[in-house]
Short mmCIF file of N, CA, C and O in Angstrom, two decimals:
data_model
loop_
_atom_site.label_atom_id
_atom_site.label_comp_id
_atom_site.label_asym_id
_atom_site.label_seq_id
_atom_site.Cartn_x
_atom_site.Cartn_y
_atom_site.Cartn_z
N MET B 270 88.10 140.89 97.16
CA MET B 270 88.59 140.81 97.52
C MET B 270 88.11 141.54 99.22
O MET B 270 88.79 142.31 99.28
N ALA B 271 87.80 140.74 100.13
CA ALA B 271 86.98 141.55 101.40
C ALA B 271 88.48 141.99 102.18
O ALA B 271 90.03 141.40 102.10
N LYS B 272 88.51 143.08 102.50
CA LYS B 272 89.43 143.56 103.35
C LYS B 272 89.26 142.88 105.18
O LYS B 272 88.78 142.97 105.80
N LYS B 273 90.47 142.04 105.35
CA LYS B 273 90.72 142.32 106.76
C LYS B 273 90.79 142.74 107.68
O LYS B 273 90.96 144.05 107.98
N GLN B 274 89.60 142.12 108.29
CA GLN B 274 89.36 143.39 110.28
C GLN B 274 90.81 143.61 111.11
O GLN B 274 90.93 142.63 110.91
N ALA B 275 91.34 144.96 111.12
CA ALA B 275 92.52 145.27 112.11
C ALA B 275 91.91 144.12 113.43
O ALA B 275 90.38 144.73 113.78
N GLN B 276 92.87 143.45 113.85
CA GLN B 276 93.14 143.17 114.67
C GLN B 276 93.44 144.02 116.78
O GLN B 276 93.46 143.85 117.24
N GLY B 277 94.59 144.95 116.12
CA GLY B 277 95.57 146.03 116.43
C GLY B 277 95.89 147.09 115.87
O GLY B 277 95.77 147.15 114.63
N LEU B 278 96.39 147.62 116.78
CA LEU B 278 96.91 148.84 115.70
C LEU B 278 97.87 148.64 114.87
O LEU B 278 98.18 149.39 114.13
N GLY B 279 98.60 147.79 115.15
CA GLY B 279 99.68 146.83 114.11
C GLY B 279 99.09 146.85 112.50
O GLY B 279 99.33 146.84 111.68
N ASP B 280 97.67 145.99 112.97
CA ASP B 280 97.55 145.90 111.01
C ASP B 280 97.12 147.39 110.72
O ASP B 280 96.83 146.76 109.67
N THR B 281 96.33 148.38 111.79
CA THR B 281 95.53 149.68 110.97
C THR B 281 96.99 150.60 110.54
O THR B 281 97.45 150.80 109.61
N VAL B 282 97.82 150.26 111.19
CA VAL B 282 99.27 150.98 110.26
C VAL B 282 99.88 150.39 109.09
O VAL B 282 100.30 150.60 108.16
N GLU B 283 100.21 148.76 108.86
CA GLU B 283 100.04 148.57 108.16
C GLU B 283 98.87 149.35 106.47
O GLU B 283 99.15 148.60 105.75
N GLN B 284 97.08 148.54 107.66
CA GLN B 284 96.63 148.84 106.54
C GLN B 284 96.79 150.74 105.79
O GLN B 284 96.73 150.66 104.52
N ILE B 285 97.61 151.17 106.42
CA ILE B 285 97.45 152.65 106.25
C ILE B 285 98.78 152.68 105.20
O ILE B 285 98.47 153.20 104.51
N THR B 286 99.57 151.83 105.30
CA THR B 286 100.87 152.33 105.25
C THR B 286 101.20 150.86 103.45
O THR B 286 101.56 152.14 102.70
N THR B 287 100.13 149.89 103.46
CA THR B 287 99.96 149.82 102.00
C THR B 287 99.03 150.63 101.68
O THR B 287 99.24 151.15 100.26
N ALA B 288 97.93 151.92 101.78
CA ALA B 288 98.01 152.22 100.81
C ALA B 288 97.92 153.65 100.32
O ALA B 288 97.49 154.83 99.33
N THR B 289 98.73 154.42 100.91
CA THR B 289 99.66 155.29 101.14
C THR B 289 100.78 155.17 99.82
O THR B 289 101.87 156.30 99.82
N GLY B 290 101.01 153.48 99.59
CA GLY B 290 102.43 153.28 98.94
C GLY B 290 103.85 153.16 99.72
O GLY B 290 104.95 152.94 99.10
N ILE B 291 103.84 153.50 100.82
CA ILE B 291 104.89 153.28 101.87
C ILE B 291 105.48 151.62 101.94
O ILE B 291 106.26 151.51 102.16
N LYS B 292 104.30 151.03 102.25
CA LYS B 292 104.91 149.34 102.30
C LYS B 292 105.24 148.30 101.45
O LYS B 292 106.52 148.34 101.54
N ALA B 293 105.12 149.50 100.27
CA ALA B 293 105.55 148.62 99.01
C ALA B 293 107.44 149.62 98.80
O ALA B 293 107.58 148.83 98.29
N ALA B 294 106.95 150.73 99.82
CA ALA B 294 108.23 151.01 98.78
C ALA B 294 109.64 150.74 100.14
O ALA B 294 110.50 150.26 99.77
N VAL B 295 109.29 150.84 101.03
CA VAL B 295 109.78 149.55 102.17
C VAL B 295 110.52 148.50 102.30
O VAL B 295 111.69 148.07 101.96
N GLU B 296 109.34 148.17 100.60
CA GLU B 296 109.85 146.22 100.59
C GLU B 296 110.61 146.31 99.34
O GLU B 296 111.20 145.87 99.23
N MET B 297 110.82 147.48 99.18
CA MET B 297 111.36 147.74 97.12
C MET B 297 112.72 147.80 98.42
O MET B 297 113.92 147.60 98.10
N PHE B 298 113.21 148.72 98.78
CA PHE B 298 114.38 149.07 99.62
C PHE B 298 114.94 148.41 100.27
O PHE B 298 115.90 147.38 100.62
N SER B 299 114.09 147.46 100.73
CA SER B 299 114.23 145.87 101.98
C SER B 299 114.91 144.88 101.15
O SER B 299 116.21 144.29 100.69
N LYS B 300 113.88 144.48 100.03
CA LYS B 300 114.37 143.88 99.14
C LYS B 300 115.79 144.16 98.28
O LYS B 300 116.98 143.06 97.95
N ALA B 301 116.19 145.48 97.54
CA ALA B 301 117.17 145.88 97.66
C ALA B 301 118.46 146.19 98.26
O ALA B 301 119.37 145.03 97.65
N THR B 302 118.39 146.24 99.08
CA THR B 302 119.35 146.50 100.48
C THR B 302 119.91 144.80 100.95
O THR B 302 120.59 144.37 101.65
N GLY B 303 118.52 143.97 101.02
CA GLY B 303 119.06 142.98 102.25
C GLY B 303 118.27 142.69 103.51
O GLY B 303 118.42 142.30 104.51
N ILE B 304 117.94 144.30 103.57
CA ILE B 304 117.99 144.22 105.11
C ILE B 304 116.39 144.33 105.33
O ILE B 304 115.35 145.12 105.22
N ASP B 305 116.13 143.68 106.34
CA ASP B 305 115.13 143.73 106.96
C ASP B 305 113.75 144.81 107.74
O ASP B 305 115.05 145.48 108.70
N CYS B 306 112.88 145.18 107.30
CA CYS B 306 112.62 146.27 107.80
C CYS B 306 112.36 146.04 109.06
O CYS B 306 111.44 146.90 109.96
N GLY B 307 111.60 144.69 109.90
CA GLY B 307 111.32 144.72 110.59
C GLY B 307 109.38 145.07 111.38
O GLY B 307 108.88 145.31 111.94
N CYS B 308 109.53 145.14 109.92
CA CYS B 308 107.57 145.40 110.10
C CYS B 308 106.94 144.31 110.45
O CYS B 308 105.60 144.74 111.51
N GLU B 309 106.95 143.17 109.92
CA GLU B 309 106.11 141.93 110.63
C GLU B 309 106.47 142.07 112.01
O GLU B 309 105.40 141.97 113.50
N GLU B 310 107.40 141.70 112.89
CA GLU B 310 107.61 142.05 114.29
C GLU B 310 107.17 143.37 115.22
O GLU B 310 106.90 142.82 116.11
N ARG B 311 107.28 144.19 114.36
CA ARG B 311 106.80 145.11 114.96
C ARG B 311 104.70 145.54 114.87
O ARG B 311 104.55 146.00 116.33
N LYS B 312 105.02 145.50 113.26
CA LYS B 312 103.39 144.94 113.76
C LYS B 312 102.93 144.03 114.37
O LYS B 312 101.75 144.23 115.33
N ALA B 313 103.02 142.89 114.89
CA ALA B 313 103.14 142.02 116.08
C ALA B 313 103.21 142.32 117.35
O ALA B 313 102.02 142.21 118.30
N LYS B 314 104.54 143.08 117.55
CA LYS B 314 104.25 143.86 119.03
C LYS B 314 103.26 144.70 119.29
O LYS B 314 102.22 145.04 120.17
N LEU B 315 102.66 146.05 118.10
CA LEU B 315 101.71 146.95 118.16
C LEU B 315 100.29 146.50 118.60
O LEU B 315 99.16 146.60 119.31
N ASN B 316 100.17 145.24 118.12
CA ASN B 316 98.88 144.11 117.44
C ASN B 316 98.25 143.59 119.40
O ASN B 316 97.96 144.00 119.97
N GLN B 317 99.90 143.41 119.74
CA GLN B 317 100.34 142.85 120.96
C GLN B 317 99.91 144.05 122.57
O GLN B 317 98.62 144.05 123.38
N LEU B 318 100.24 144.75 122.20
CA LEU B 318 100.28 145.68 122.64
C LEU B 318 98.81 147.12 123.10
O LEU B 318 98.49 146.87 124.14
N PHE B 319 98.41 147.30 121.59
CA PHE B 319 97.29 147.97 121.71
C PHE B 319 96.66 147.49 120.40
O PHE B 319 95.92 147.19 119.54
N SER B 320 95.67 145.97 121.29
CA SER B 320 94.85 145.37 120.46
C SER B 320 93.11 145.47 120.79
O SER B 320 92.71 146.27 121.52
N TYR B 321 92.72 145.40 119.63
CA TYR B 321 91.55 145.95 119.68
C TYR B 321 90.61 145.03 120.77
O TYR B 321 90.71 143.90 120.96
N ASN B 322 89.29 145.04 120.88
CA ASN B 322 87.87 144.23 121.67
C ASN B 322 87.83 142.54 120.66
O ASN B 322 88.09 142.55 119.56
N ARG B 323 88.50 141.44 121.82
CA ARG B 323 88.82 139.88 121.47
C ARG B 323 87.48 139.75 121.93
O ARG B 323 87.54 139.75 123.10
N ASN B 324 86.52 138.71 121.60
CA ASN B 324 86.03 137.46 121.66
C ASN B 324 87.57 136.71 122.42
O ASN B 324 87.52 135.78 121.00
N ILE B 325 87.23 135.60 123.15
CA ILE B 325 87.90 135.11 124.06
C ILE B 325 86.90 133.55 123.70
O ILE B 325 86.16 134.26 124.36
N ASN B 326 87.20 132.36 123.41
CA ASN B 326 86.68 131.12 123.68
C ASN B 326 87.55 130.44 124.47
O ASN B 326 88.43 130.85 125.03
N CYS B 327 86.62 129.66 124.77
CA CYS B 327 87.37 128.55 126.19
C CYS B 327 88.36 127.85 125.05
O CYS B 327 88.25 127.55 124.55
N LEU B 328 89.02 127.35 126.44
CA LEU B 328 90.41 126.34 126.37
C LEU B 328 89.20 125.17 125.58
O LEU B 328 88.69 125.20 127.00
N THR B 329 90.01 124.67 125.13
CA THR B 329 89.37 122.31 124.98
C THR B 329 90.26 121.66 125.79
O THR B 329 91.12 122.69 126.11
N GLU B 330 89.70 120.98 125.97
CA GLU B 330 90.78 120.29 127.09
C GLU B 330 91.90 119.72 126.27
O GLU B 330 93.09 119.72 126.70
N LYS B 331 92.00 119.64 125.12
CA LYS B 331 93.60 119.11 124.13
C LYS B 331 94.40 120.35 124.41
O LYS B 331 95.80 120.42 124.70
N ASP B 332 93.56 121.38 124.29
CA ASP B 332 94.33 122.84 124.46
C ASP B 332 95.28 123.12 125.39
O ASP B 332 96.11 123.28 125.73
N TYR B 333 93.98 123.12 126.69
CA TYR B 333 94.67 123.20 127.89
C TYR B 333 95.80 121.67 128.65
O TYR B 333 96.88 122.49 129.59
N ASN B 334 95.53 120.83 127.38
CA ASN B 334 96.53 120.24 128.44
C ASN B 334 97.93 120.21 127.37
O ASN B 334 98.85 119.93 128.01
N ALA B 335 97.68 120.88 126.22
CA ALA B 335 99.24 120.78 125.59
C ALA B 335 99.82 121.82 126.13
O ALA B 335 100.61 122.21 126.12
N LEU B 336 98.68 123.02 126.80
CA LEU B 336 99.48 124.53 127.37
C LEU B 336 99.86 124.18 128.90
O LEU B 336 100.88 124.69 128.75
N THR B 337 99.84 122.79 129.21
CA THR B 337 100.20 122.55 130.52
C THR B 337 102.10 122.25 130.54
O THR B 337 102.64 122.93 131.32
N ASP B 338 102.09 121.33 129.06
CA ASP B 338 103.57 121.71 129.16
C ASP B 338 104.51 122.67 128.66
O ASP B 338 105.44 123.63 129.03
N LEU B 339 103.78 123.76 127.98
CA LEU B 339 103.79 124.92 127.15
C LEU B 339 104.55 125.98 127.77
O LEU B 339 105.51 127.10 127.03
N ILE B 340 103.56 126.13 128.50
CA ILE B 340 103.70 127.91 129.52
C ILE B 340 104.71 127.58 130.62
O ILE B 340 105.04 128.71 131.58
N ALA B 341 105.58 126.16 130.57
CA ALA B 341 106.53 126.67 132.12
C ALA B 341 107.09 128.06 132.01
O ALA B 341 107.40 128.15 130.53
N PRO B 342 107.20 128.51 133.14
CA PRO B 342 107.58 129.28 133.91
C PRO B 342 109.40 129.48 132.85
O PRO B 342 110.37 130.03 132.66
N SER B 343 109.96 127.64 133.15
CA SER B 343 111.43 128.19 133.17
C SER B 343 111.80 127.36 131.75
O SER B 343 112.47 127.59 131.23
N LYS B 344 110.86 127.68 130.87
CA LYS B 344 111.07 127.64 129.50
C LYS B 344 111.31 129.21 128.54
O LYS B 344 111.03 129.62 128.35
N ASP B 345 112.21 128.69 127.53
CA ASP B 345 113.18 129.89 126.99
C ASP B 345 112.96 130.05 126.26
O ASP B 345 113.29 131.00 125.00
N THR B 346 113.10 128.91 125.72
CA THR B 346 112.80 128.62 123.94
C THR B 346 111.82 127.54 123.45
O THR B 346 111.50 127.03 123.68
N LEU B 347 111.71 127.89 122.53
CA LEU B 347 110.62 127.48 121.55
C LEU B 347 110.89 126.98 120.50
O LEU B 347 111.24 128.01 119.47
N THR B 348 110.22 125.65 119.99
CA THR B 348 110.92 124.66 118.72
C THR B 348 109.64 125.11 117.18
O THR B 348 108.56 125.46 118.31
N ILE B 349 110.23 124.95 116.54
CA ILE B 349 109.16 125.25 115.24
C ILE B 349 107.47 124.45 115.86
O ILE B 349 106.33 125.57 115.55
N GLU B 350 108.00 123.09 116.16
CA GLU B 350 106.59 122.24 116.43
C GLU B 350 106.10 123.59 117.82
O GLU B 350 104.55 123.37 117.82
N GLU B 351 106.79 123.56 118.28
CA GLU B 351 106.68 124.11 119.73
C GLU B 351 105.36 125.62 119.43
O GLU B 351 103.88 126.01 119.83
N GLN B 352 106.05 126.64 118.16
CA GLN B 352 105.27 127.43 118.20
C GLN B 352 104.00 127.41 117.37
O GLN B 352 103.08 128.02 117.36
N ASN B 353 103.97 126.02 116.49
CA ASN B 353 102.71 125.63 116.08
C ASN B 353 101.89 125.13 117.19
O ASN B 353 100.52 126.27 116.49
N VAL B 354 102.08 125.03 117.73
CA VAL B 354 100.84 123.95 118.55
C VAL B 354 100.48 126.14 119.39
O VAL B 354 99.19 125.49 119.27
N ILE B 355 101.65 126.38 120.03
CA ILE B 355 100.56 127.41 120.47
C ILE B 355 100.06 128.42 119.15
O ILE B 355 98.78 129.52 119.50
N SER B 356 99.82 128.95 118.20
CA SER B 356 99.59 129.49 117.08
C SER B 356 98.33 129.10 116.98
O SER B 356 97.54 129.83 117.37
N GLU B 357 97.92 127.50 116.85
CA GLU B 357 96.68 127.40 116.57
C GLU B 357 95.52 127.89 118.11
O GLU B 357 94.99 128.05 117.70
N ILE B 358 96.19 127.43 118.97
CA ILE B 358 95.64 127.61 120.86
C ILE B 358 95.43 128.71 120.62
O ILE B 358 94.18 129.65 120.88
N TYR B 359 96.39 129.71 120.79
CA TYR B 359 95.94 131.06 120.74
C TYR B 359 94.76 131.52 119.49
O TYR B 359 93.77 132.35 119.53
N LEU B 360 94.81 131.04 117.82
CA LEU B 360 93.52 130.86 117.43
C LEU B 360 92.08 130.53 117.94
O LEU B 360 91.66 131.14 117.09
N ASN B 361 92.35 129.34 118.02
CA ASN B 361 91.78 128.89 119.10
C ASN B 361 91.15 129.64 120.09
O ASN B 361 89.57 130.14 119.93
N VAL B 362 91.70 130.82 121.23
CA VAL B 362 91.11 131.37 121.42
C VAL B 362 90.83 132.59 122.08
O VAL B 362 90.02 133.42 121.64
N PHE B 363 91.93 132.78 120.77
CA PHE B 363 91.35 135.15 120.49
C PHE B 363 91.02 135.19 119.20
O PHE B 363 91.22 136.49 119.08
N ASN B 364 90.72 133.61 118.24
CA ASN B 364 90.35 134.03 117.04
C ASN B 364 91.26 135.18 116.42
O ASN B 364 91.20 135.82 115.47
N TYR B 365 92.83 135.27 116.11
CA TYR B 365 93.93 135.49 115.63
C TYR B 365 95.20 134.04 115.58
O TYR B 365 95.27 134.04 116.11
N ARG B 366 95.68 134.34 114.68
CA ARG B 366 95.99 133.78 113.32
C ARG B 366 98.13 133.94 114.35
O ARG B 366 98.10 135.69 113.13
N LEU B 367 98.29 133.86 114.99
CA LEU B 367 99.94 133.96 114.84
C LEU B 367 100.64 134.28 113.27
O LEU B 367 100.63 132.97 113.02
N GLN B 368 102.02 134.68 113.28
CA GLN B 368 102.70 134.33 112.22
C GLN B 368 104.38 134.27 113.09
O GLN B 368 104.85 134.26 114.09
N LEU B 369 104.71 132.84 112.46
CA LEU B 369 105.74 132.30 113.16
C LEU B 369 107.43 132.89 113.24
O LEU B 369 107.04 133.74 111.99
N SER B 370 107.79 133.15 114.33
CA SER B 370 108.89 134.23 114.05
C SER B 370 109.63 133.51 115.42
O SER B 370 109.31 133.11 116.61
N SER B 371 110.94 134.63 115.56
CA SER B 371 112.92 134.69 116.24
C SER B 371 111.56 134.69 116.79
O SER B 371 112.97 135.47 117.71
N CYS B 372 111.46 136.32 116.82
CA CYS B 372 111.40 137.36 118.23
C CYS B 372 110.64 136.98 119.26
O CYS B 372 109.61 136.21 119.41
N GLY B 373 111.25 136.54 120.82
CA GLY B 373 110.72 135.75 122.03
C GLY B 373 110.23 137.09 122.30
O GLY B 373 109.24 136.08 123.35
N SER B 374 110.26 137.99 122.50
CA SER B 374 109.30 139.15 123.24
C SER B 374 107.76 138.70 122.02
O SER B 374 106.92 139.20 123.03
N CYS B 375 107.56 138.75 121.15
CA CYS B 375 106.82 138.28 121.09
C CYS B 375 106.01 137.25 121.52
O CYS B 375 104.82 137.35 121.56
N TRP B 376 106.47 136.50 120.71
CA TRP B 376 106.21 134.74 121.84
C TRP B 376 105.65 135.20 123.24
O TRP B 376 105.18 134.24 123.81
N LYS B 377 106.70 135.64 124.21
CA LYS B 377 106.29 135.71 125.51
C LYS B 377 105.46 136.30 126.14
O LYS B 377 104.03 136.31 126.63
N GLY B 378 105.11 137.64 124.70
CA GLY B 378 103.23 138.95 125.29
C GLY B 378 102.69 137.32 124.97
O GLY B 378 101.62 137.90 125.38
N LYS B 379 102.55 136.66 123.99
CA LYS B 379 101.79 135.59 123.45
C LYS B 379 101.07 134.52 124.14
O LYS B 379 99.88 134.54 125.09
N ILE B 380 102.43 134.20 124.84
CA ILE B 380 102.55 132.89 125.97
C ILE B 380 101.50 133.53 127.06
O ILE B 380 101.30 133.20 128.06
N ASP B 381 102.60 134.42 127.82
CA ASP B 381 101.20 135.71 128.69
C ASP B 381 99.84 135.97 128.95
O ASP B 381 99.19 134.98 129.72
N GLU B 382 99.90 136.01 127.51
CA GLU B 382 98.18 136.34 127.15
C GLU B 382 97.32 134.26 127.67
O GLU B 382 96.38 134.83 128.70
N LEU B 383 97.70 133.69 127.01
CA LEU B 383 98.00 132.75 127.09
C LEU B 383 97.08 131.95 128.88
O LEU B 383 96.50 131.01 129.18
N ARG B 384 98.21 132.55 128.84
CA ARG B 384 99.04 131.72 130.54
C ARG B 384 97.59 132.56 131.66
O ARG B 384 97.51 131.74 132.32
N LYS B 385 97.27 133.71 131.12
CA LYS B 385 95.92 133.95 131.41
C LYS B 385 95.74 133.50 131.70
O LYS B 385 94.21 133.33 133.15
N VAL B 386 94.74 132.39 130.41
CA VAL B 386 93.26 132.18 130.10
C VAL B 386 93.19 130.82 130.76
O VAL B 386 92.87 130.50 131.77
N TYR B 387 95.13 130.14 130.64
CA TYR B 387 95.14 129.24 131.66
C TYR B 387 95.03 129.09 133.04
O TYR B 387 94.14 128.20 133.48
N ASN B 388 95.34 130.17 133.58
CA ASN B 388 95.29 130.22 135.09
C ASN B 388 93.77 130.02 135.99
O ASN B 388 93.81 129.52 136.28
N GLU B 389 92.67 130.87 134.91
CA GLU B 389 91.63 130.73 135.17
C GLU B 389 91.47 129.88 135.06
O GLU B 389 90.56 129.18 136.07
N TYR B 390 91.62 128.73 133.94
CA TYR B 390 90.98 127.20 133.85
C TYR B 390 91.80 126.28 135.48
O TYR B 390 91.20 125.52 136.05
N LYS B 391 92.78 126.86 135.43
CA LYS B 391 93.81 125.90 136.94
C LYS B 391 93.05 126.51 138.31
O LYS B 391 93.40 125.11 139.43
N LEU B 392 92.93 127.85 138.14
CA LEU B 392 92.04 128.15 139.54
C LEU B 392 90.53 127.06 139.27
O LEU B 392 90.25 126.95 141.00
N ASN B 393 90.09 126.91 138.26
CA ASN B 393 88.52 126.45 139.10
C ASN B 393 89.23 124.84 139.12
O ASN B 393 87.50 123.98 139.38
N ASP B 394 89.34 124.28 138.51
CA ASP B 394 90.15 123.12 139.04
C ASP B 394 90.16 122.00 140.42
O ASP B 394 89.92 122.78 141.45
#
């Protein structure tokens, strides 16, 4: 099986902890205690803060129109359906699949990234 290329520091940390057995130990502890380790949220945050070079693709007209409603500044929560749409747009633009999560700050960061791309298109209208 081919190793997935790290998208950021979070993926690199996960690869190291997997290779050293730390991840398996943490998962076993988490399963035994029922306490979520927060690994996925931490990985997403580290990837967001310290992402490696990414190619950015153009927005499609469909993605642009969907973002018009989804990135409204007053929007405080996202439904699962909205998360799915944002995740697909993010994959199309940044070539990285987001994990669905209840982590509001994780989504805020990703939406802010999409907003920057969206605003570039808006300026050129």
